[in-house]
Each structure stands twice: as C-alpha cells, then as structure tokens.
Coordinates of C-alpha atoms and ligand atoms in Angstrom, one line a residue:
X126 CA 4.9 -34.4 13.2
X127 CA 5.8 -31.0 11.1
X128 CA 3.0 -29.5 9.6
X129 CA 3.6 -29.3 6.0
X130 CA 1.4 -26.5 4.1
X131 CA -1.0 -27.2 1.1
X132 CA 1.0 -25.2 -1.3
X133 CA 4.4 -27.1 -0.8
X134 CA 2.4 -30.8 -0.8
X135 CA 1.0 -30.1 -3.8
X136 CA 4.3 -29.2 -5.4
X137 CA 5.5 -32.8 -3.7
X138 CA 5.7 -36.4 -5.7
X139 CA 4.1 -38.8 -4.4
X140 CA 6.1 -40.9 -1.7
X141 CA 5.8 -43.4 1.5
X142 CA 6.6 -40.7 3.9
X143 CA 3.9 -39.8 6.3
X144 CA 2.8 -35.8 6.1
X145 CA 0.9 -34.2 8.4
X146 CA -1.4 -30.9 7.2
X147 CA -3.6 -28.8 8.8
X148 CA -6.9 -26.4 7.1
X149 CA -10.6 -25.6 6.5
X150 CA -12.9 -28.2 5.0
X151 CA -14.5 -26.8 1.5
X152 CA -16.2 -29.4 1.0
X153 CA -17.2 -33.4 2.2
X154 CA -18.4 -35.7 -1.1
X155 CA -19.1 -39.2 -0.5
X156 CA -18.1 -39.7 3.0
X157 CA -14.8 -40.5 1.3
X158 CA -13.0 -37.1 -0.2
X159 CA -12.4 -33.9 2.0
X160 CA -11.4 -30.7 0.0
X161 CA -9.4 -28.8 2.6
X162 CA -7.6 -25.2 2.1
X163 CA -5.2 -23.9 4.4
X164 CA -4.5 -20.2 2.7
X165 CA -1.4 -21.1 1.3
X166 CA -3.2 -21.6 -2.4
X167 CA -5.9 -21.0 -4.4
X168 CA -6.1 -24.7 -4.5
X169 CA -7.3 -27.3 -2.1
X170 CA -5.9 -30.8 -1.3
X171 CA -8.0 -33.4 -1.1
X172 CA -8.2 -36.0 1.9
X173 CA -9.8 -39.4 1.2
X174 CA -10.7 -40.9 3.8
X175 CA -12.0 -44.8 4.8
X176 CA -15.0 -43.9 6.5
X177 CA -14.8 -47.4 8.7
X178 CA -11.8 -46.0 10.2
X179 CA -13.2 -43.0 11.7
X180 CA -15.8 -41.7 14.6
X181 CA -19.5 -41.3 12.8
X182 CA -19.4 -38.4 15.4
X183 CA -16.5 -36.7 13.5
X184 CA -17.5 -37.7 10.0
X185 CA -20.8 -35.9 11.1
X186 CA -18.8 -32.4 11.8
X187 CA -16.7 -33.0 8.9
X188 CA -18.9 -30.0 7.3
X189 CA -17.8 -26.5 5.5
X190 CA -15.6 -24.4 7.7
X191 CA -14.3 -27.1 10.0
X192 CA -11.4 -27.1 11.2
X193 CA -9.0 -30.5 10.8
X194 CA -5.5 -31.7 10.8
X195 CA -4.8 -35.0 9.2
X196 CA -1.8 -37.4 8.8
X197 CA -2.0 -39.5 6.1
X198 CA 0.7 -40.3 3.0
X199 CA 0.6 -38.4 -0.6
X200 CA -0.4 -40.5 -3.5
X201 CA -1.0 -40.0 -7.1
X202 CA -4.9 -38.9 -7.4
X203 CA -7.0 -41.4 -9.4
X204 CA -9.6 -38.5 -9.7
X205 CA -9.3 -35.5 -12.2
X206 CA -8.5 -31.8 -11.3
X207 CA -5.5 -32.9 -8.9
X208 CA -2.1 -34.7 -9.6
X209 CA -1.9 -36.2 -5.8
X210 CA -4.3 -36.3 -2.9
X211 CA -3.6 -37.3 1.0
X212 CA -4.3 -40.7 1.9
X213 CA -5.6 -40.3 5.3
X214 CA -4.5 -42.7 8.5
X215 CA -5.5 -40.1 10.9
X216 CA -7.8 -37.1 11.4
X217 CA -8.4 -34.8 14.0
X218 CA -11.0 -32.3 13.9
X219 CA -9.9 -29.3 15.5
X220 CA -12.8 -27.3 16.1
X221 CA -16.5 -27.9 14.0
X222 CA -18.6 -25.3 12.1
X223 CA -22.1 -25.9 12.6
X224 CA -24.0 -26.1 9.2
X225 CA -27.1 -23.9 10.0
X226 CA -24.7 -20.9 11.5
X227 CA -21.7 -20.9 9.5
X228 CA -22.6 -18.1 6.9
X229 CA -19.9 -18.8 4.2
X230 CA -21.4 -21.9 2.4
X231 CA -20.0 -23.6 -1.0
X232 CA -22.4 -21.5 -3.2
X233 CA -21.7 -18.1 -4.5
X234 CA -21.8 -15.3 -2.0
X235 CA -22.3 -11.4 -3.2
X236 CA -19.6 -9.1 -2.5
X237 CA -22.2 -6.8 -0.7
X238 CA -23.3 -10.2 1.5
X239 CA -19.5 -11.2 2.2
X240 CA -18.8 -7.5 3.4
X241 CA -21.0 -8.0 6.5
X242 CA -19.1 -11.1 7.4
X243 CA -15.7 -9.5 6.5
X244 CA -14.3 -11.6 9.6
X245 CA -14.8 -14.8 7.6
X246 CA -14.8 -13.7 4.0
X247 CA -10.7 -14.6 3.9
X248 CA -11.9 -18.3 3.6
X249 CA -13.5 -17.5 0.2
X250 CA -11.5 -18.3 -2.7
X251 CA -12.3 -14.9 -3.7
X252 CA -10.8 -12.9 -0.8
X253 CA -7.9 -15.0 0.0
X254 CA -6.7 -14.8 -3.8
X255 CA -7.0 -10.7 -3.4
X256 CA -5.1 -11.1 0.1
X257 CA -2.2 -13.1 -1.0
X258 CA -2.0 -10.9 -4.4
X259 CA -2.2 -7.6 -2.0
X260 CA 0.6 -8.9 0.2
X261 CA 3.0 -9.8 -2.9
X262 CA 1.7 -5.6 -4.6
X263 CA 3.4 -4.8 -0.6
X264 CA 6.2 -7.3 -1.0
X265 CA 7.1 -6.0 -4.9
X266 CA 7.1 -2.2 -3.8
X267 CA 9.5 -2.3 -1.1
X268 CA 12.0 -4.9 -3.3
X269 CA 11.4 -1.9 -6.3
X270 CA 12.2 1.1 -4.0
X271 CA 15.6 -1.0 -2.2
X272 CA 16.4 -2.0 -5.5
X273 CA 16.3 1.5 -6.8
X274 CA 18.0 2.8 -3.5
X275 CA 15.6 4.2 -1.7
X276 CA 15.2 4.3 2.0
X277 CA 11.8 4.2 3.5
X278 CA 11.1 6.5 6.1
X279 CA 8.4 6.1 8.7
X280 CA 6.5 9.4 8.5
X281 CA 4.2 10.7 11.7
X282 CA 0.5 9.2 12.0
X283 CA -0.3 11.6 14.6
X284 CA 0.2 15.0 13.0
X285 CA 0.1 18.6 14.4
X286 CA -0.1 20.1 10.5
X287 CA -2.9 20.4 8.0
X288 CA -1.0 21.9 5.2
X289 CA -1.5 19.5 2.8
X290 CA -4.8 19.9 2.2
X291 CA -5.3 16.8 0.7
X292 CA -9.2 16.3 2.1
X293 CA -10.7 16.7 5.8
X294 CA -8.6 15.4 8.7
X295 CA -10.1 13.3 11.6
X296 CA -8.7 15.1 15.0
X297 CA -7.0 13.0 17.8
X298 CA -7.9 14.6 20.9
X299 CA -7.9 13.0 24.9
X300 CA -10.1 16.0 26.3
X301 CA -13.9 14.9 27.2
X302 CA -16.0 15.5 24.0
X303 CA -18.5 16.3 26.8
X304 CA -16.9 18.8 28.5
X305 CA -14.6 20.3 26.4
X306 CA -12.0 23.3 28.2
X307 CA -12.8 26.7 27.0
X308 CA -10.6 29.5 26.4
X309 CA -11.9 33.2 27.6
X310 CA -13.2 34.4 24.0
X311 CA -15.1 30.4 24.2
X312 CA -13.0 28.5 21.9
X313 CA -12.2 25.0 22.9
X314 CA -8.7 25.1 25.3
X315 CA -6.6 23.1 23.0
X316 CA -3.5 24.2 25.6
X317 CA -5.3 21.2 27.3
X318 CA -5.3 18.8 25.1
X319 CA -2.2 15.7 25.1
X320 CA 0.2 17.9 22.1
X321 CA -1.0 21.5 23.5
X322 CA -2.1 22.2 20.0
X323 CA -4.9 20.7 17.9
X324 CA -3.8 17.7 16.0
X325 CA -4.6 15.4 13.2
X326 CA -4.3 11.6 11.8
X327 CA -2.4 12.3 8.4
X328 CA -3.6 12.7 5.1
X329 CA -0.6 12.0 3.5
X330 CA 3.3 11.3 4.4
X331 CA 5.0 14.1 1.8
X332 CA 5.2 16.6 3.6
X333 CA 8.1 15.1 6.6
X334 CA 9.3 12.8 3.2
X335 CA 10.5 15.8 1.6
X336 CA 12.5 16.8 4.7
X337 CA 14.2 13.2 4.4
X338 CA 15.0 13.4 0.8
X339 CA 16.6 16.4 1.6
X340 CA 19.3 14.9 3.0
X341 CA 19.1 11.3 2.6
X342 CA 18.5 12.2 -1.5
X343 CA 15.9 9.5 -2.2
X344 CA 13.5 8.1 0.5
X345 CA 9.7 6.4 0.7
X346 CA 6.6 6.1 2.9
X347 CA 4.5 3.4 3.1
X348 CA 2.0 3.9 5.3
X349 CA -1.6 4.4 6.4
X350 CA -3.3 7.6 5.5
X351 CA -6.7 9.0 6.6
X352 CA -9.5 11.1 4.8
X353 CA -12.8 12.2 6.8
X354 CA -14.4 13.4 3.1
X355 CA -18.0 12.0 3.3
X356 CA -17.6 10.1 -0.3
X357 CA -19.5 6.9 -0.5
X358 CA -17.9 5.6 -3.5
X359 CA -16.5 2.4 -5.0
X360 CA -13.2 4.3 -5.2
X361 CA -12.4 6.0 -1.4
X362 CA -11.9 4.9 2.0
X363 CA -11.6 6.9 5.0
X364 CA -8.3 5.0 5.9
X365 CA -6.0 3.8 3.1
X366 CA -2.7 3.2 2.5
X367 CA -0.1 5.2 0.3
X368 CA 3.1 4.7 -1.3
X369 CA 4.9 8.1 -1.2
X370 CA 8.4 8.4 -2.9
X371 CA 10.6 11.8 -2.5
X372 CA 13.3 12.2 -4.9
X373 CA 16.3 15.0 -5.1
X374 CA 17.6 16.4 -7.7
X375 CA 15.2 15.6 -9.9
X376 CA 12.0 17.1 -12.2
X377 CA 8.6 16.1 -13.1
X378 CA 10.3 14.1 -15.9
X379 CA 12.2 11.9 -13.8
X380 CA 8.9 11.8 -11.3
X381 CA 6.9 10.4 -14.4
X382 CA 9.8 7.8 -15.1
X383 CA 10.0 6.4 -11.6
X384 CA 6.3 5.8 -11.6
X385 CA 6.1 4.3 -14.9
X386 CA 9.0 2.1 -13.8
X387 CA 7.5 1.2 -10.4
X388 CA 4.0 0.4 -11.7
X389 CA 5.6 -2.0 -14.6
X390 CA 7.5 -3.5 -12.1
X391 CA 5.1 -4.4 -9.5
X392 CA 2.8 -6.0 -12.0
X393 CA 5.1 -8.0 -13.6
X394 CA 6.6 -9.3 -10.3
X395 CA 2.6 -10.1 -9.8
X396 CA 2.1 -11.7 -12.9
X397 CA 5.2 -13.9 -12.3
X398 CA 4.9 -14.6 -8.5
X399 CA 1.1 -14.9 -8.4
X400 CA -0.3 -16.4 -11.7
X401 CA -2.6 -19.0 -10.0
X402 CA -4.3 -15.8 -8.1
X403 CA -4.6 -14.1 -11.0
X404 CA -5.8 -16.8 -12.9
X405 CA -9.0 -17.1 -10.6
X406 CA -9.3 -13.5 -10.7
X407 CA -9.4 -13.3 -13.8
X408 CA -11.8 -15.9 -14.5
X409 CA -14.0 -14.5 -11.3
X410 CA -13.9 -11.3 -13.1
X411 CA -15.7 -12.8 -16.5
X412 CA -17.7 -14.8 -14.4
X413 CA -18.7 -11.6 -13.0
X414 CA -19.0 -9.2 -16.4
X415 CA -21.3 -11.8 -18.2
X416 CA -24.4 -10.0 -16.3
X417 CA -22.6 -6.9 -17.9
X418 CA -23.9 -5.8 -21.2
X419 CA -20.9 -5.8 -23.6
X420 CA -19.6 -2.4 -23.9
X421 CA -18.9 -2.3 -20.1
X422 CA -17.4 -5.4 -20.0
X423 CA -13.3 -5.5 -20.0
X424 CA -11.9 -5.3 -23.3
X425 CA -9.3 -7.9 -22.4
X426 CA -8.5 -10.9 -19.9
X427 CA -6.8 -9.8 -16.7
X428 CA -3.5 -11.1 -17.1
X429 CA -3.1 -10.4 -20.9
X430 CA -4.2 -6.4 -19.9
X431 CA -1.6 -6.3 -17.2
X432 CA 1.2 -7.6 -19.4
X433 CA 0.6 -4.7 -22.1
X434 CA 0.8 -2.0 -19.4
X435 CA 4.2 -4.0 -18.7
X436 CA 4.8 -3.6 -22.3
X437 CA 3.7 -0.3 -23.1
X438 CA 4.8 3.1 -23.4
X439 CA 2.6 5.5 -21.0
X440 CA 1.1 8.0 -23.2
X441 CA 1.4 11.7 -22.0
X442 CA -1.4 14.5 -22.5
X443 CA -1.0 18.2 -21.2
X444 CA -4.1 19.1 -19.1
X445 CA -4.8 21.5 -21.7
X446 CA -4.6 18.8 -24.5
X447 CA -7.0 16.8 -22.3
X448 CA -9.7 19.5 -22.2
X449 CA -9.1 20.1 -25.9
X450 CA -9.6 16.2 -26.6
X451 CA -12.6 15.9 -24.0
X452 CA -14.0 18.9 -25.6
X453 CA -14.1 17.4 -28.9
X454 CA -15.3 13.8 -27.7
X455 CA -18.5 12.3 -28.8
X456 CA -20.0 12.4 -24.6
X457 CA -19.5 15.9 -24.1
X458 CA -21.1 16.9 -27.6
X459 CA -24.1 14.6 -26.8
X460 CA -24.3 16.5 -23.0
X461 CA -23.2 12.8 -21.5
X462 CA -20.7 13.8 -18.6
X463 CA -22.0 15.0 -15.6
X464 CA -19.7 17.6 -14.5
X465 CA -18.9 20.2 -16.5
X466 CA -15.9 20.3 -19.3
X467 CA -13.7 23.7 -19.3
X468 CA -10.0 25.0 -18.9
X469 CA -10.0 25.1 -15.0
X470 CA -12.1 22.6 -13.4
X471 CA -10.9 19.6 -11.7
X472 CA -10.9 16.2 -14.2
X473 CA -13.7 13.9 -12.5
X474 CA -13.9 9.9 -12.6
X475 CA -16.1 10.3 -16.0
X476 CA -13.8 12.6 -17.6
X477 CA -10.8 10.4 -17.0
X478 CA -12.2 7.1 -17.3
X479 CA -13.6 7.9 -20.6
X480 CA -9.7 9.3 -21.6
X481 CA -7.9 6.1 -20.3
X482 CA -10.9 3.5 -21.3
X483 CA -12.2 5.0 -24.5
X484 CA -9.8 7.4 -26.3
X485 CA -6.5 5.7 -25.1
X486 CA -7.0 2.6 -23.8
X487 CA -4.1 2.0 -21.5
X488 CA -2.7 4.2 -18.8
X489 CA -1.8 8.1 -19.4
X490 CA 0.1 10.5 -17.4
X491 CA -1.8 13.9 -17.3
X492 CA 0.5 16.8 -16.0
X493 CA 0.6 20.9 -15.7
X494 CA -2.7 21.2 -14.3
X495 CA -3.8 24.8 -13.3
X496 CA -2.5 26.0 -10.0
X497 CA -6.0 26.6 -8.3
X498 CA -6.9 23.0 -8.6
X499 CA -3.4 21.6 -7.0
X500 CA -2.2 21.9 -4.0
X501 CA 0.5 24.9 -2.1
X502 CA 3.3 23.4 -2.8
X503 CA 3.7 22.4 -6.6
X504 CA 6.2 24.0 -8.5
X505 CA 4.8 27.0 -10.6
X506 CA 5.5 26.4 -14.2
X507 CA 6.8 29.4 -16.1
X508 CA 3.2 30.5 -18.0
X509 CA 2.3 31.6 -14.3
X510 CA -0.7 29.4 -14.9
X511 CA -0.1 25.8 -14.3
X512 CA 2.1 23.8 -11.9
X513 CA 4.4 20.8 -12.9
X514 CA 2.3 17.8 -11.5
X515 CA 1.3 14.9 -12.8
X516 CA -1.8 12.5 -12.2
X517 CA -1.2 8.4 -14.0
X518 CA -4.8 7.6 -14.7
X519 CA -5.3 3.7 -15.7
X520 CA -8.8 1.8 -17.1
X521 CA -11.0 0.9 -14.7
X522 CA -9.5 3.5 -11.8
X523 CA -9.8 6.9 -13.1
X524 CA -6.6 8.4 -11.0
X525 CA -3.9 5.9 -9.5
X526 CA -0.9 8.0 -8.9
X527 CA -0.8 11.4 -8.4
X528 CA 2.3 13.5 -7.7
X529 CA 4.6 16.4 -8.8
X530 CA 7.8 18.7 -8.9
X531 CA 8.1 20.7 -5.4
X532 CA 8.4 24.6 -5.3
X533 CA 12.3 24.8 -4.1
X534 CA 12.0 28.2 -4.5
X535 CA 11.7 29.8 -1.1
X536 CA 10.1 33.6 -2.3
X537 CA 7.4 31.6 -4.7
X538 CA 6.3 29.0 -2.1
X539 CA 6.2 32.1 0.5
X540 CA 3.7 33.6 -2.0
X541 CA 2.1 30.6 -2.4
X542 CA 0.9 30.2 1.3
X543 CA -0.4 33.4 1.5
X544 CA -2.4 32.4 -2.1
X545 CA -3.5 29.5 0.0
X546 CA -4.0 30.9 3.8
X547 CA -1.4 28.4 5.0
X548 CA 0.4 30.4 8.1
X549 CA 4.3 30.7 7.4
X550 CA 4.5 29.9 11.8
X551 CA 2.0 26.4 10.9
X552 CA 4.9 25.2 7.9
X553 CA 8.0 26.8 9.1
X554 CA 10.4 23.7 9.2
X555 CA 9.1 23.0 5.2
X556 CA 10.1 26.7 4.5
X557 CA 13.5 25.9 6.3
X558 CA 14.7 23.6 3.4
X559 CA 14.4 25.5 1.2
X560 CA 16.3 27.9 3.0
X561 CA 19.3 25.7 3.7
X562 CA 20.4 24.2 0.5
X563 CA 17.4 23.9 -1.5
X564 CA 17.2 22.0 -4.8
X565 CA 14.9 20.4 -7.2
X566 CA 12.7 17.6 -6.0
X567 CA 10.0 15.8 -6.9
X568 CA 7.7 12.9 -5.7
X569 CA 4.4 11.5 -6.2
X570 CA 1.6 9.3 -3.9
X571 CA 0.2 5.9 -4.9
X572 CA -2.7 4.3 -3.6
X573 CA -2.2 1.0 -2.5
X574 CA -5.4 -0.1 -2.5
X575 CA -6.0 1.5 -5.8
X576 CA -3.2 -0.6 -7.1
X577 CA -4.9 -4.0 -5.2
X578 CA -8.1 -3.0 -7.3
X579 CA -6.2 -2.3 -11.1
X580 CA -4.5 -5.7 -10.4
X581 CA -6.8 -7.6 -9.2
X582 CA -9.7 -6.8 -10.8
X583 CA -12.5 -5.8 -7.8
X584 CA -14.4 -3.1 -8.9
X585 CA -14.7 -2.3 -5.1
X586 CA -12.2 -0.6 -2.9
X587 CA -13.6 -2.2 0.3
X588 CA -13.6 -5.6 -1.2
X589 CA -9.3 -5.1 -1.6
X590 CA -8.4 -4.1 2.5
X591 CA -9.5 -6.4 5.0
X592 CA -11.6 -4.3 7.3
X593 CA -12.7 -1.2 4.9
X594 CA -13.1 2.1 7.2
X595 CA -16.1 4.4 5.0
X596 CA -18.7 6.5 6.3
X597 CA -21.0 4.8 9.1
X598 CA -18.8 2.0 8.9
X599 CA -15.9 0.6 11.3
X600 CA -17.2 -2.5 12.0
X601 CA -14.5 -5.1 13.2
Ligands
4AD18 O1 -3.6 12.7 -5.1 P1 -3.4 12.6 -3.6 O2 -4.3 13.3 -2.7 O3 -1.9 13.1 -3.4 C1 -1.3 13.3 -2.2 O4 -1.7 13.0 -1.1 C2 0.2 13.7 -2.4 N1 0.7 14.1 -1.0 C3 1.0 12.6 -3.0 C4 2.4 13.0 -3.2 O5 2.8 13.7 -4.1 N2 3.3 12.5 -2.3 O6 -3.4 11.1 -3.2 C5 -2.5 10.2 -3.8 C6 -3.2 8.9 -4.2 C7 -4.3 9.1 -5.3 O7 -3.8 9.2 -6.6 C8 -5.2 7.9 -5.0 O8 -4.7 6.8 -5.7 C9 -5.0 7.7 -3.5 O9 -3.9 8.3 -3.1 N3 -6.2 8.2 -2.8 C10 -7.1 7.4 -2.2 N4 -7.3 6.1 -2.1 C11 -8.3 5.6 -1.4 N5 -9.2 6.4 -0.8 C12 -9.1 7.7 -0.8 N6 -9.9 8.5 -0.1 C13 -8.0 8.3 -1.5 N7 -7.6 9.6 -1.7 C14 -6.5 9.5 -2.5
MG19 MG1 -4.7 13.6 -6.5

C-alpha cells in the first residue's frame, strides 16, 4: 500500500480507508499510543495500538528513534492535542534504536550537545523546523528572482582569480603537499599544478555575474561560497551560501529597491507557507530568552517582527550620518563599544547592532562608505571619498546584505587596481566590459544562512546549515 505522509493525513477526515505511513517514534505512552514524525511536520501522528495484537518483542523496540511503518485506518482522536489519530491493524518495525545509545532522547538537548551529533539532530523538532523553513527561504528566492526576470547563472567554484578580496581563499591544488615542485628562484612550480596557475575555491560569484548581466541584463547566483578567515563567531562559516543578483542599467537606488523587495518577499512567502515552523520557532525562541535578562531578550514575537519588516519602510542612513549618530549615542559616551568610533573605520557587529536594535529598531540600509574600507570595484562617488555601496543591516544580525553600484568606468577602475595592487593581466576579461559597451550596473550579495538565522530565530550560524564548516571543524 502507498505510503501516505504525516503532513497530508493529518489534513485527512477521518474515513474507513486503510492508510499506510511510515516515521520515527517520539515517543511510546501506555503501551497503547505511538507518537511518530516522518519530517513532513512539526507535528506527529499518533498510532494507538492494541498491545494484544502485537509481538512483546516489538512492543519492547518500540523506543525513541525507531523506525516503523504501520497500516491502520484514521479516526477522530478521543485524546486532546490532535483532531485524528491512526488506528493501528499492522506494524512493522523497520529498524530499532537501542535506548542506552541512541543520543537524541525526548528531553531538551543544548544546541552545543546537538552539534556533535549533527547527523541525528534533523530528528529534533528544533532542526527539522529550521530545515524545512531553510528549504522554503531557497524555494522563495529563486520564485522572487524568475518572477522578477532574472536568470540564474551558475558561477565557477573552482576559481583561478582572487580579485575580490572578499576574505582568505582556501587553494585547490593536486600536487603532493609533501613534495611540492620548485621553480629555480624556489617558489612552488605551480606550471605543475592541474590549471597551470594557482587557484582558489570562490569567495563570492560577482565577479563572472557581472559578465552575465552584461549581456543577459539581469542574472543571479546562488551558490556556495568559501572564506578561510580564522573567525570563530556565531555569525561566519568557512563555507556558506550566497545569493548574488547583477543588474544593468541600473544605480545604487534601484540596488537598494530590489533588496528591500527581495527580503519582504521572502519573508512573507515564509510567514504564509511555513507558519506551523515558525510558530515552534518562535515559541523555542521565548523558551530560550527566559534565561535572558530582559533587555536582551527580543522586543517582539518572531512572526509579529517578521511581518513589520514586511510592512515597513527600510530606513536609510549615510555612513557619515551613522558615525555622526554613533558618535552622539549613549555607548560610545560611556566608552561601551569595543572598537573604536571615527570617519574611516569599518562598522563592527557592536556598532551596527546597536543602530538596527537600539536607535532604529528595524532594518536600515547604510550606503557611501569610504573607498578604503570597500572593495576595487565600487563605483567612486563624486566627493572622491566614498563609493556607492550599500550594507542592509537587520536586529539580531548586524550585516545581511551587502552590495553596490559597479565602476563602469574603464580609466577609474584602471586606477583603482593599481590603488589596490590588483594586476590589470590577473582581471583582464572584467576590464573588457567595460571596454565593449559598458554601462551602469549594480548588484549586491545575501547570505543565505544569514537570512535562515533573521528568520528563524537561531542565534547560531552553525545551528542553520546542516553540516557547519568553521575552524577545526569538518566533521561529517
Ligand atoms: O559583504 P560580502 O563580502 O560581499 C560580497 O561578497 C560581494 N561580492 C557581494 C556582491 O555585491 N555581489 O558578503 C555578502 C554577504 C554578507 O553581507 C553576509 O551576509 C554574508 O555574505 N557573509 C557571510 N556569511 C556567513 N559566513 C561568512 N564568513 C560570511 N561572509 C559574508
Ligand atoms: Mg560586506
């Protein structure tokens, strides 16, 4: 018989029919009711069983984690919490958990605990909201970006240029580590290597996306992206994924549009496709906060802050207007922050956090930053100081998207690679568009799992990718 899955029985009215499903047990009460999950919900269905008609050897394996399929027909549930449960006429169990092994038992786990068994944490509640959210944040972008009439384009993984600068790049080599070809002056032989030249696992997609929007006007990546920086925070992994949209003909102004319209989209296709995920994650996330004391806490439930982003109007600040306000903020006066506060330096996580959490309280696009602080290949603005890019910072995040307006102009980006000691020979098929029919363009990078955090909640980047990739860590 067809295997029918939890989320569509559930949804069923009660009939004669006999319905086969298959899942995990949660948990066995009374010898009599089985709660069993098969991923397709946050909720369980719940078997009850007559334990006369069953083998005391399977009722004795019928334990957390087991595996079972059962045939049985769909009533109405005489207990609470459930509208119908599975009346069972017979159950197989498909492969046993033993009690004393099995690490993910029905109490409450730690994130930290669940992170070492990362190969069984989807059977949480927990994880397997986040994971079904996650896939319907994937699911939302690309319907945005067709709808919108882009075309994604599969950028290199493998890549022979380190222009971007966007953090340090793990090499892909096949020579021997251990004995490595030399050159006459010493140097390793890269001539030997599989490409003949030194290369690289990506940092980012632009780059090759700009030479697609070039001609096919508005195009997308959406793909993995790797950073070798040694920071162990809650907010970076060594491989994540990024959303990287290249637009013609267009400014900064547009660039901060298409964002603000992509991010209100995806949540509210989230909030309407996923509200029983949410739900839970918003209710693990109080859970969670009550060990908080009450100024760290969220100001607002999950869903309810999700649906005023949706609602709002992104507030824009000048990076010079943010400097000004952080200047004049009640931290810096009483020496809180950290890092220091002063036209020039980079914004850190404290500065922004305290802008989007404290003084706005909702998401704001920063833009012109100074040049120094921004990478080769933003557009110089016309005060010779700043460039035309633009970082959205949200609550809880610090920086989500970050992005600009491209240098079209073949003489200034020229300039600008000597400025930044990029060869012209290492980027000379970027330099080629704007030789051949250069125009305005703009784009900007989102990180996915940045967006799985803001939406779901996890204050932890490797608790929102299945296998997290971080410094002395690979495991699985
Ligand atoms: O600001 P970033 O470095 O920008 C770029 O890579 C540009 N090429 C984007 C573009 O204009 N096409 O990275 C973009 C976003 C950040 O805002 C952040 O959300 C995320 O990528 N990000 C990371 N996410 C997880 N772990 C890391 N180590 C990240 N580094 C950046
Ligand atoms: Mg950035």
């Amino acid at each position: 018989m067809e295997r029918v899955r939890i989320a569509e029985v559930l949804n069923t009215a009660p009939s004669e029919n006999k319905i086969t499903v298959c899942g995990w047990v949660r948990t066995f009460r009374n010898d009599r009711f089985l709660a069993v999950n098969d991923g397709s919900t946050i909720h369980n269905l719940q078997l009850v069983i007559q334990k006369e008609d069953h083998d005391d050897e399977i009722l004795k394996q019928l334990n957390t984690g087991a595996a079972v399929s059962a045939e049985g027909v769909l009533v109405e549930s005489q207990g609470s919490g459930q509208k119908v449960e599975l009346q069972v006429t017979s159950l197989d169990l498909l492969g046993g958990a033993d009690p004393d092994e099995f690490p993910i038992q029905m109490k409450r786990h730690s994130l930290e605990f669940l992170r070492e068994k990362a190969h069984l944490r989807f059977r949480t509640n927990t994880f397997s909201a986040v994971f079904r959210i996650r896939h319907l944040l994937q699911f939302a972008i690309h319907k945005f970006f067709h709808e919108e009439g882009f075309y994604q384009l599969h950028t290199p993984i493998i890549t022979g240029s380190d222009a971007e600068g966007a953090g340090e790049m793990f090499k892909v080599t096949t020579l021997d580590l251990d004995n490595l070809p030399k050159t006459e002056d010493g140097t390793t032989d890269y001539g030997q290597d599989f490409f003949g030249k030194p290369s690289n696992l990506t940092v980012s997609g632009q780059l090759e996306a700009e030479l697609g929007a070039m001609a096919l006007g508005q195009v997308y990546t959406f793909g993995p992206t790797f950073r070798a920086e040694n920071s162990n925070t809650s907010r970076h992994l060594a491989e994540f994924w990024m959303i990287e949209p290249e637009i013609a003909f267009a400014d900064l102004n547009d660039d901060m549009a298409l964002a603000e319209r992509c991010l209100k989209y995806v949540l509210g296709y989230v909030l309407e496709n996923g509200d029983e995920d949410l739900a839970f994650l918003e209710n693990r996330q109080i859970q969670a906060e009550k060990q908080l004391p009450e100024k760290d806490r969220s100001e607002r439930p999950l869903r309810e802050m999700l649906r005023l982003v949706v609602d709002s109007e992104f507030v824009h600040m000048t990076y010079t207007e943010v400097i000004d306000t952080l200047t004049r903020s009640k931290p810096y006066k009483k020496k809180k922050f950290k890092f220091p506060v002063e036209w020039g330096v980079d914004l850190q996580s404290e500065h922004e956090r305290w802008l989007v959490e404290k003084h706005v309280g909702g998401p704001v696009i920063v833009t012109d930053y100074p040049a120094e602080i921004k990478a080769f290949y933003m557009r110089a603005n016309d005060d010779g100081k700043t460039v035309a890019a633009m970082d959205v910072l949200v609550p809880g995040i610090g920086e989500l998207i970050g992005g600009s307006q491209r240098e079209e102009r073949l003489d200034i980006l020229k300039k600008k690679c000597a400025d930044f000691n990029i060869p012209e020979d290492h980027v000379w098929w970027y330099l080629e568009t704007r030789k051949f029919g250069s125009a305005k363009h703009c784009g900007f990078g989102m990180g996915f799992e940045r967006l799985v955090m803001y939406v779901t909640g996890m204050n932890n980047i490797r608790d929102v990718i299945p296998f997290p990739r971080t410094p002395l860590s690979a495991e699985f």
